[in-house]
PDB file of C-alpha atoms in Angstrom:
ATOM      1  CA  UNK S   1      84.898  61.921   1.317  1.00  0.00           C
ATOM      2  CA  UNK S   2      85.712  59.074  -1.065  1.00  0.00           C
ATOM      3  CA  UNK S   3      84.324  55.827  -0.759  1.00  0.00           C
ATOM      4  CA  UNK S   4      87.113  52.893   0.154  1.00  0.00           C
ATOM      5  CA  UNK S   5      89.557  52.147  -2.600  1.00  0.00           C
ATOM      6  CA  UNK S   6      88.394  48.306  -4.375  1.00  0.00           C
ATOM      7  CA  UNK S   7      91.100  45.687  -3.529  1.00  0.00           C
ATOM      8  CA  UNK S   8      93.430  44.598  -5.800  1.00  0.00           C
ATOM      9  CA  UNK S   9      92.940  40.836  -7.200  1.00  0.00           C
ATOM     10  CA  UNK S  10      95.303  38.568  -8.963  1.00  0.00           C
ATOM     11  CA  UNK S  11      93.919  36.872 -11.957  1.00  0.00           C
ATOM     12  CA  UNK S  12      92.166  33.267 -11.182  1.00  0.00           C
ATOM     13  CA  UNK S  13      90.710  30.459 -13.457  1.00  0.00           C
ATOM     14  CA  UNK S  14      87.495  30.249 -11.801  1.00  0.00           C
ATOM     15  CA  UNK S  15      85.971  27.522 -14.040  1.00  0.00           C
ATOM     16  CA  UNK S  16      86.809  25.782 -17.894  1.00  0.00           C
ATOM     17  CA  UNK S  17      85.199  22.937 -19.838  1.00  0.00           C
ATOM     18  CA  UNK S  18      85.358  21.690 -23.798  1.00  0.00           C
ATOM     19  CA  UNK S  19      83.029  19.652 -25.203  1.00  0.00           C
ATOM     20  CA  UNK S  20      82.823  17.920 -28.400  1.00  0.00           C
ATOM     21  CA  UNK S  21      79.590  18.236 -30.174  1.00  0.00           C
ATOM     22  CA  UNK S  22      79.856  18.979 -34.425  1.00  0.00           C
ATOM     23  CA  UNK S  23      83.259  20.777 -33.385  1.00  0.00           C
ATOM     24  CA  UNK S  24      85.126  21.132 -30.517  1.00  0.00           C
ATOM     25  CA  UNK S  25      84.606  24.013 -27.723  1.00  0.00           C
ATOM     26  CA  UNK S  26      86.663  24.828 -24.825  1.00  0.00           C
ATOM     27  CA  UNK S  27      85.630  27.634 -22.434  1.00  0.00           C
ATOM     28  CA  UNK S  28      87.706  29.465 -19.475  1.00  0.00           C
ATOM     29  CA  UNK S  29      86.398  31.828 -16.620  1.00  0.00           C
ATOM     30  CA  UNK S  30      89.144  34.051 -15.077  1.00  0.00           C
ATOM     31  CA  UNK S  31      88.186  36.382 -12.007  1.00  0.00           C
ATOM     32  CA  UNK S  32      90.388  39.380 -11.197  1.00  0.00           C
ATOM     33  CA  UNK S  33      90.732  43.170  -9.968  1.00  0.00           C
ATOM     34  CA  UNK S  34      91.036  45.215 -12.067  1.00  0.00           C
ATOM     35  CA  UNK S  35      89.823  42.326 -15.277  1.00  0.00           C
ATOM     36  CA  UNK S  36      92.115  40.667 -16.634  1.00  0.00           C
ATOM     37  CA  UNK S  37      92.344  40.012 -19.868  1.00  0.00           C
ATOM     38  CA  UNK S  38      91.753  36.471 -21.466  1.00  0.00           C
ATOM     39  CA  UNK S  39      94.447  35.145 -24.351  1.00  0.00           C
ATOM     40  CA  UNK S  40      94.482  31.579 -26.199  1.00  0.00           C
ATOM     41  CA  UNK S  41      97.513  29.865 -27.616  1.00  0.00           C
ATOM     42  CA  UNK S  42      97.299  26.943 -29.974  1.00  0.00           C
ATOM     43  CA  UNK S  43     100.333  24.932 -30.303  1.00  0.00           C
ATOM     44  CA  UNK S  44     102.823  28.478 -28.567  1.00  0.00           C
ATOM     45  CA  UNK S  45     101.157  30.762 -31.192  1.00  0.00           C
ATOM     46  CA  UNK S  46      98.516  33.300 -30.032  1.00  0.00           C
ATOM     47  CA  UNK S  47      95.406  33.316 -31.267  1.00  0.00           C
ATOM     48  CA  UNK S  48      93.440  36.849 -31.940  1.00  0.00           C
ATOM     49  CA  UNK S  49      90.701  37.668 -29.277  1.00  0.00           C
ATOM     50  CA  UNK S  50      87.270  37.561 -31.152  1.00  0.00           C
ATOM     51  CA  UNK S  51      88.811  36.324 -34.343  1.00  0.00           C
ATOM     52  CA  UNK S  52      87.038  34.169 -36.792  1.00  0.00           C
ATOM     53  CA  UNK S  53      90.115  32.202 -38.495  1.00  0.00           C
ATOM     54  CA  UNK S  54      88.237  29.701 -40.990  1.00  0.00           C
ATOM     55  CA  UNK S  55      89.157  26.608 -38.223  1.00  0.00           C
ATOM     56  CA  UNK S  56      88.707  28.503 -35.080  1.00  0.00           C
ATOM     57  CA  UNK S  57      86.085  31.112 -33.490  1.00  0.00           C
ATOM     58  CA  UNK S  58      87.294  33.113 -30.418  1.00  0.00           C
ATOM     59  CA  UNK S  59      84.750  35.159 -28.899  1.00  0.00           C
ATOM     60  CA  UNK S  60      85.406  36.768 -25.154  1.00  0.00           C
ATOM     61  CA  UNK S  61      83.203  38.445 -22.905  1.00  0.00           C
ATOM     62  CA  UNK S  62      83.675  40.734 -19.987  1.00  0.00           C
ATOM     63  CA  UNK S  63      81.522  41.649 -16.850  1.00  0.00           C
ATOM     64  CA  UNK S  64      82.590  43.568 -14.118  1.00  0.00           C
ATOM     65  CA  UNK S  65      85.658  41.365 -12.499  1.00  0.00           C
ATOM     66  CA  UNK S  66      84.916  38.247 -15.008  1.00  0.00           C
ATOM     67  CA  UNK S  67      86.451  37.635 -18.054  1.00  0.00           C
ATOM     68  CA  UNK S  68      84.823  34.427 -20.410  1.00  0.00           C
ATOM     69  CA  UNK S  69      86.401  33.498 -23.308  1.00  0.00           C
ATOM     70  CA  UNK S  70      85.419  30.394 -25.716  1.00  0.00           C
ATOM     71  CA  UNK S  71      87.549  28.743 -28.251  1.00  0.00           C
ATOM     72  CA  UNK S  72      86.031  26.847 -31.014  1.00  0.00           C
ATOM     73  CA  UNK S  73      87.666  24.421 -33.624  1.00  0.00           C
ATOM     74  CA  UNK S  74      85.845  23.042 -36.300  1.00  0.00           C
ATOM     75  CA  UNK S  75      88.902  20.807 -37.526  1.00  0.00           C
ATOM     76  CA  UNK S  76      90.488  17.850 -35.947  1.00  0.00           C
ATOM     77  CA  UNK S  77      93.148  19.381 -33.791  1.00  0.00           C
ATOM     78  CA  UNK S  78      97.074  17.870 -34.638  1.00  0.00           C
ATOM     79  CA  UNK S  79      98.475  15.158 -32.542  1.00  0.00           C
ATOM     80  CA  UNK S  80      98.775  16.320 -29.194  1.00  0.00           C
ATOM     81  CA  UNK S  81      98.665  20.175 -29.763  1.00  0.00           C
ATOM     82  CA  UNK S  82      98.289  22.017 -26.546  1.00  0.00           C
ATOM     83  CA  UNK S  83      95.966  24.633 -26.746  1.00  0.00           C
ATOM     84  CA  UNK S  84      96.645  27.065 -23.481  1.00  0.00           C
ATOM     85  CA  UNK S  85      94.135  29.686 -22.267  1.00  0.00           C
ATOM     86  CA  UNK S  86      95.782  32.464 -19.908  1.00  0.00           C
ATOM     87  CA  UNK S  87      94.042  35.189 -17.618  1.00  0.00           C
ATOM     88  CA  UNK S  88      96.187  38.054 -16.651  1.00  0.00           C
ATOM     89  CA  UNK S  89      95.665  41.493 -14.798  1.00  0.00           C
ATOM     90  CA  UNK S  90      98.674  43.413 -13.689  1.00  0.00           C
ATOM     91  CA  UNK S  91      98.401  41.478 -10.346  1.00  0.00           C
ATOM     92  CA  UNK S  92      99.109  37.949 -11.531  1.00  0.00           C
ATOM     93  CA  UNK S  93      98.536  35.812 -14.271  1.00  0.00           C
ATOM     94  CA  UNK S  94      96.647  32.493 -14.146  1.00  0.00           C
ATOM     95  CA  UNK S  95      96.632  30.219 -16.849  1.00  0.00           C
ATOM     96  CA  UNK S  96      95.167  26.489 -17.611  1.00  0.00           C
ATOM     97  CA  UNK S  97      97.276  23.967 -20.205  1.00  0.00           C
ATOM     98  CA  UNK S  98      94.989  22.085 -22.332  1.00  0.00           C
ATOM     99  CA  UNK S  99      96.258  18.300 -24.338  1.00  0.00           C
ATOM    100  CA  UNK S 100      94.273  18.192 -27.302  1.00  0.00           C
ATOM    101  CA  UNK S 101      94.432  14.169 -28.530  1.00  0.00           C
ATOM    102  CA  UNK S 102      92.637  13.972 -31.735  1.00  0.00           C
ATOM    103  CA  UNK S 103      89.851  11.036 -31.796  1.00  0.00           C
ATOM    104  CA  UNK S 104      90.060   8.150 -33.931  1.00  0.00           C
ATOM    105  CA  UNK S 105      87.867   8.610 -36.835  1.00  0.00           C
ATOM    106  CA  UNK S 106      86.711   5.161 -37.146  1.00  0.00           C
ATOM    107  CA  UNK S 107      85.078   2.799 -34.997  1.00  0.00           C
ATOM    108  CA  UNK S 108      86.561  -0.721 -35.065  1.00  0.00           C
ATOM    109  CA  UNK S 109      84.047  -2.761 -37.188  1.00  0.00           C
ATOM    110  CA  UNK S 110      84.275   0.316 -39.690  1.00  0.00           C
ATOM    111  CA  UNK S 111      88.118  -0.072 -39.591  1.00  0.00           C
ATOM    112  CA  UNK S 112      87.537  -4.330 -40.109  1.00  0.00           C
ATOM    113  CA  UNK S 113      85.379  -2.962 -43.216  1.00  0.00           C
ATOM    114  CA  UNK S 114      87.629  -0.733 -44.255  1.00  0.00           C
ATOM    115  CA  UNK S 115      90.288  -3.154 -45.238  1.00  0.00           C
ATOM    116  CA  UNK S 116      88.067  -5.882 -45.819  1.00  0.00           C
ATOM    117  CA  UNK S 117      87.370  -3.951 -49.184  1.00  0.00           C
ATOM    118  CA  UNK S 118      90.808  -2.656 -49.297  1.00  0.00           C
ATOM    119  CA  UNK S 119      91.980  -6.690 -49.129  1.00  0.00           C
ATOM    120  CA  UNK S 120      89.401  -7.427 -51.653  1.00  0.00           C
ATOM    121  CA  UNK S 121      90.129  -4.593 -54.329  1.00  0.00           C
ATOM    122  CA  UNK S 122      93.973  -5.291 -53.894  1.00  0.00           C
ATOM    123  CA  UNK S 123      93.361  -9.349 -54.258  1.00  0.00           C
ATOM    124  CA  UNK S 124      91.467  -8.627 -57.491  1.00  0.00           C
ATOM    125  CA  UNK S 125      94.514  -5.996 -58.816  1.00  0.00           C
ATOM    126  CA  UNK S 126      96.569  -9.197 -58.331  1.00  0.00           C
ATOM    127  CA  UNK S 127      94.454 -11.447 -60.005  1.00  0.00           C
ATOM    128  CA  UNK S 128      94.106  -9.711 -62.447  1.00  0.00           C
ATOM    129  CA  UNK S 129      97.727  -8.751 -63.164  1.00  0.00           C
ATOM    130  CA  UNK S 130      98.991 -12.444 -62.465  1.00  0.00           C
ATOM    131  CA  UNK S 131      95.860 -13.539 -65.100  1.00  0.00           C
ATOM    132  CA  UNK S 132      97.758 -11.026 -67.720  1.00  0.00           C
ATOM    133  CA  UNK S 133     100.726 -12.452 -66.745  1.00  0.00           C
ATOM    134  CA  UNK S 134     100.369 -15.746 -67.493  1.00  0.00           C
ATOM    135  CA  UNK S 135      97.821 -15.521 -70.467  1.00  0.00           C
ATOM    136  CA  UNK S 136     100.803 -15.236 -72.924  1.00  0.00           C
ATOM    137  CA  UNK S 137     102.114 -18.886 -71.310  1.00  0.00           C
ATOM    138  CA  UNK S 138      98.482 -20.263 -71.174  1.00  0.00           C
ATOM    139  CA  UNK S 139      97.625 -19.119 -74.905  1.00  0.00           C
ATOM    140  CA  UNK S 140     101.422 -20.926 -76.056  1.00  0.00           C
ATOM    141  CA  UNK S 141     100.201 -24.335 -74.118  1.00  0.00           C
ATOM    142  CA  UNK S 142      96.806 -24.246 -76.073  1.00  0.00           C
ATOM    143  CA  UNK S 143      98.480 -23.889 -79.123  1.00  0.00           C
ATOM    144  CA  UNK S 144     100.618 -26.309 -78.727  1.00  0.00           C
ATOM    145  CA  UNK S 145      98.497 -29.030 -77.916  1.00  0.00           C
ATOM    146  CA  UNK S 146      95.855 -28.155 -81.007  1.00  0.00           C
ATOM    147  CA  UNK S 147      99.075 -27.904 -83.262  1.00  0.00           C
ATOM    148  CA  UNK S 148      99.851 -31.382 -81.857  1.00  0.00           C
ATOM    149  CA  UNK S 149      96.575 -32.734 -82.443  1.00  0.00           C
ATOM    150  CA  UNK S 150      96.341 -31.637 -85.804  1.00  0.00           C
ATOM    151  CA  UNK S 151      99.427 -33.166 -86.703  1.00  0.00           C
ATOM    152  CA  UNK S 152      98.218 -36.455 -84.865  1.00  0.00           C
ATOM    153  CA  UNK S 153      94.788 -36.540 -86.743  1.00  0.00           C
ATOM    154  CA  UNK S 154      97.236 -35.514 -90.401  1.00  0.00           C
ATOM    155  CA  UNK S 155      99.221 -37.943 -89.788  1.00  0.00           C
ATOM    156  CA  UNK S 156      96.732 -40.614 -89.159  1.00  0.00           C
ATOM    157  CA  UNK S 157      94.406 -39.125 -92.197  1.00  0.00           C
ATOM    158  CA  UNK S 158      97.318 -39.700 -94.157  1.00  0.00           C
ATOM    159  CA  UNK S 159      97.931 -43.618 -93.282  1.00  0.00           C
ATOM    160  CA  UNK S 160      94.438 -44.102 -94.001  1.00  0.00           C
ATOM    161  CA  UNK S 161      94.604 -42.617 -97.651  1.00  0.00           C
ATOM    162  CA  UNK S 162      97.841 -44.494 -98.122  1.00  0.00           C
ATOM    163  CA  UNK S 163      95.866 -47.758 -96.763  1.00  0.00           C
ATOM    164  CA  UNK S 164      93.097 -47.125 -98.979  1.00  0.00           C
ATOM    165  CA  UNK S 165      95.352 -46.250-102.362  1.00  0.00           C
ATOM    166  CA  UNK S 166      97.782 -49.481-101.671  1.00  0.00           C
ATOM    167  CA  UNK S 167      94.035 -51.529-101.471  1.00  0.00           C
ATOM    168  CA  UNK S 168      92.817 -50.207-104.918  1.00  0.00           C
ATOM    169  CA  UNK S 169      96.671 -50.455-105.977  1.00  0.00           C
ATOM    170  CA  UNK S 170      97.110 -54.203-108.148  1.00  0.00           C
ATOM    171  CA  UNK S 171     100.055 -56.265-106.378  1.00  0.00           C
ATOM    172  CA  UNK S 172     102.399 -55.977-109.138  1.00  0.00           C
ATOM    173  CA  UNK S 173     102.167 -52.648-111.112  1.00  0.00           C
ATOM    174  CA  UNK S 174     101.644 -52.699-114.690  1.00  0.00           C
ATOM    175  CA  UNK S 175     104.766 -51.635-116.390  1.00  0.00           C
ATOM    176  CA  UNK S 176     104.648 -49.153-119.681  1.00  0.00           C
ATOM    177  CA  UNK S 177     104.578 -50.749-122.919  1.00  0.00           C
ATOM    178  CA  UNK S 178     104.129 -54.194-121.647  1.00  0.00           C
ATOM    179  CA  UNK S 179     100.894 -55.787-123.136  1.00  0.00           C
ATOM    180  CA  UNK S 180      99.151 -58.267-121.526  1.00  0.00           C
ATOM    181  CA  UNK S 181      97.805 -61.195-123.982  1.00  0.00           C
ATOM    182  CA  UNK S 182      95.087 -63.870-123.001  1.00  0.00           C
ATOM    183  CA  UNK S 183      93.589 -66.299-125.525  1.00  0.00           C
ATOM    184  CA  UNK S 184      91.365 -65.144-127.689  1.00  0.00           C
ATOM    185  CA  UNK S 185      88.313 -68.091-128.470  1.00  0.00           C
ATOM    186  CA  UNK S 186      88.728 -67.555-132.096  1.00  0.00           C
ATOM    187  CA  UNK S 187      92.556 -69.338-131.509  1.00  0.00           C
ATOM    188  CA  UNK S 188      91.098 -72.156-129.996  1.00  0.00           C
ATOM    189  CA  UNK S 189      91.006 -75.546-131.793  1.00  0.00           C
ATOM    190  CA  UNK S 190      88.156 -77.651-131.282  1.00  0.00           C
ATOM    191  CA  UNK S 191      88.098 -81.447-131.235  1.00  0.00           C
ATOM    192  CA  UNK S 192      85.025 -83.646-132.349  1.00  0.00           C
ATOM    193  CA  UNK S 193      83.765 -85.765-129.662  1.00  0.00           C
ATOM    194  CA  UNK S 194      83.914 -89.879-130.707  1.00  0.00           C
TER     195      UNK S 194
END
């Protein structure tokens, strides 16, 4: 005589978790008679049953009536990508809908740092290109006022030479060929004294 038939189960999620240690793990425990097979889909596209795909590790186990399967990503998941783990025997399926919200990368005194030396490195790119700009116009006003200078201090040179020659210069200039004639002692007549 044979023994009584086993009863048929649908497929049921019987536990699931993720955690986030160095990458992220999600697991999912299905019960169901006969097993039912576990499946993952990432973002509506299946992903192989013990695959190792360079971002993600399935790995599934079975025992008796229990099916385990964990997922593992080692990349930050996409913004909001639904990752979707699904029992099924040819009873029923079960299936649990995971939202996968990527975490911010940076704390916000990191973030404040951030673009405290972004500001800084940008305010020196400016500085620098508004220095460049205006070197040309800086360089023309220096000139200027040395060129102006030196024609203040010529010009002032020159009234002093032209004070000094008209100082050594006799009042009335001598004119060519004109002699000048003063008494000679020779011409001189003298007269006896009474």
């Amino acid at each position: 005589m044979e023994g009584p038939l086993p009863q048929l189960a649908p497929a049921r999620l019987l536990s699931s978790s993720c955690s986030l240690e160095k990458s992220l793990q999600c697991s999912c425990s299905f019960h169901g008679i006969p097993t039912p097979s576990v499946r993952w889909w990432m973002g509506g596209v299946p992903v192989n049953v013990n695959s190792t795909d360079g971002s993600l590790r399935v790995t599934s186990t079975i025992l008796g009536p229990w099916a385990n399967s964990t997922i593992s990503l080692t990349e930050q998941p996409k913004l909001s990508t639904r990752l979707l783990c699904k029992g099924k025997n040819q009873n029923g399926t079960h299936a649990l809908s995971i939202l996968l919200i990527p975490r911010k990368s940076s704390s916000p005194s990191k973030t404040f740092i951030n673009g405290l030396i972004q500001g800084i490195v940008y305010g020196t790119i400016a500085t620098a290109l508004l220095f460049l700009c205006f070197t040309p116009l800086l360089m023309k006003y220096i000139r200027m006022k040395l060129a102006k200078k030196v024609t203040v201090g010529k010009a002032e040179n020159d009234r002093k030479v032209r004070a000094s020659r008209e100082a050594e210069m006799p009042l009335k200039p001598k004119e060519p060929g004109e002699s000048t004639i003063s008494p000679s002692s020779e011409n001189r007549i003298s007269h006896p004294l009474p």
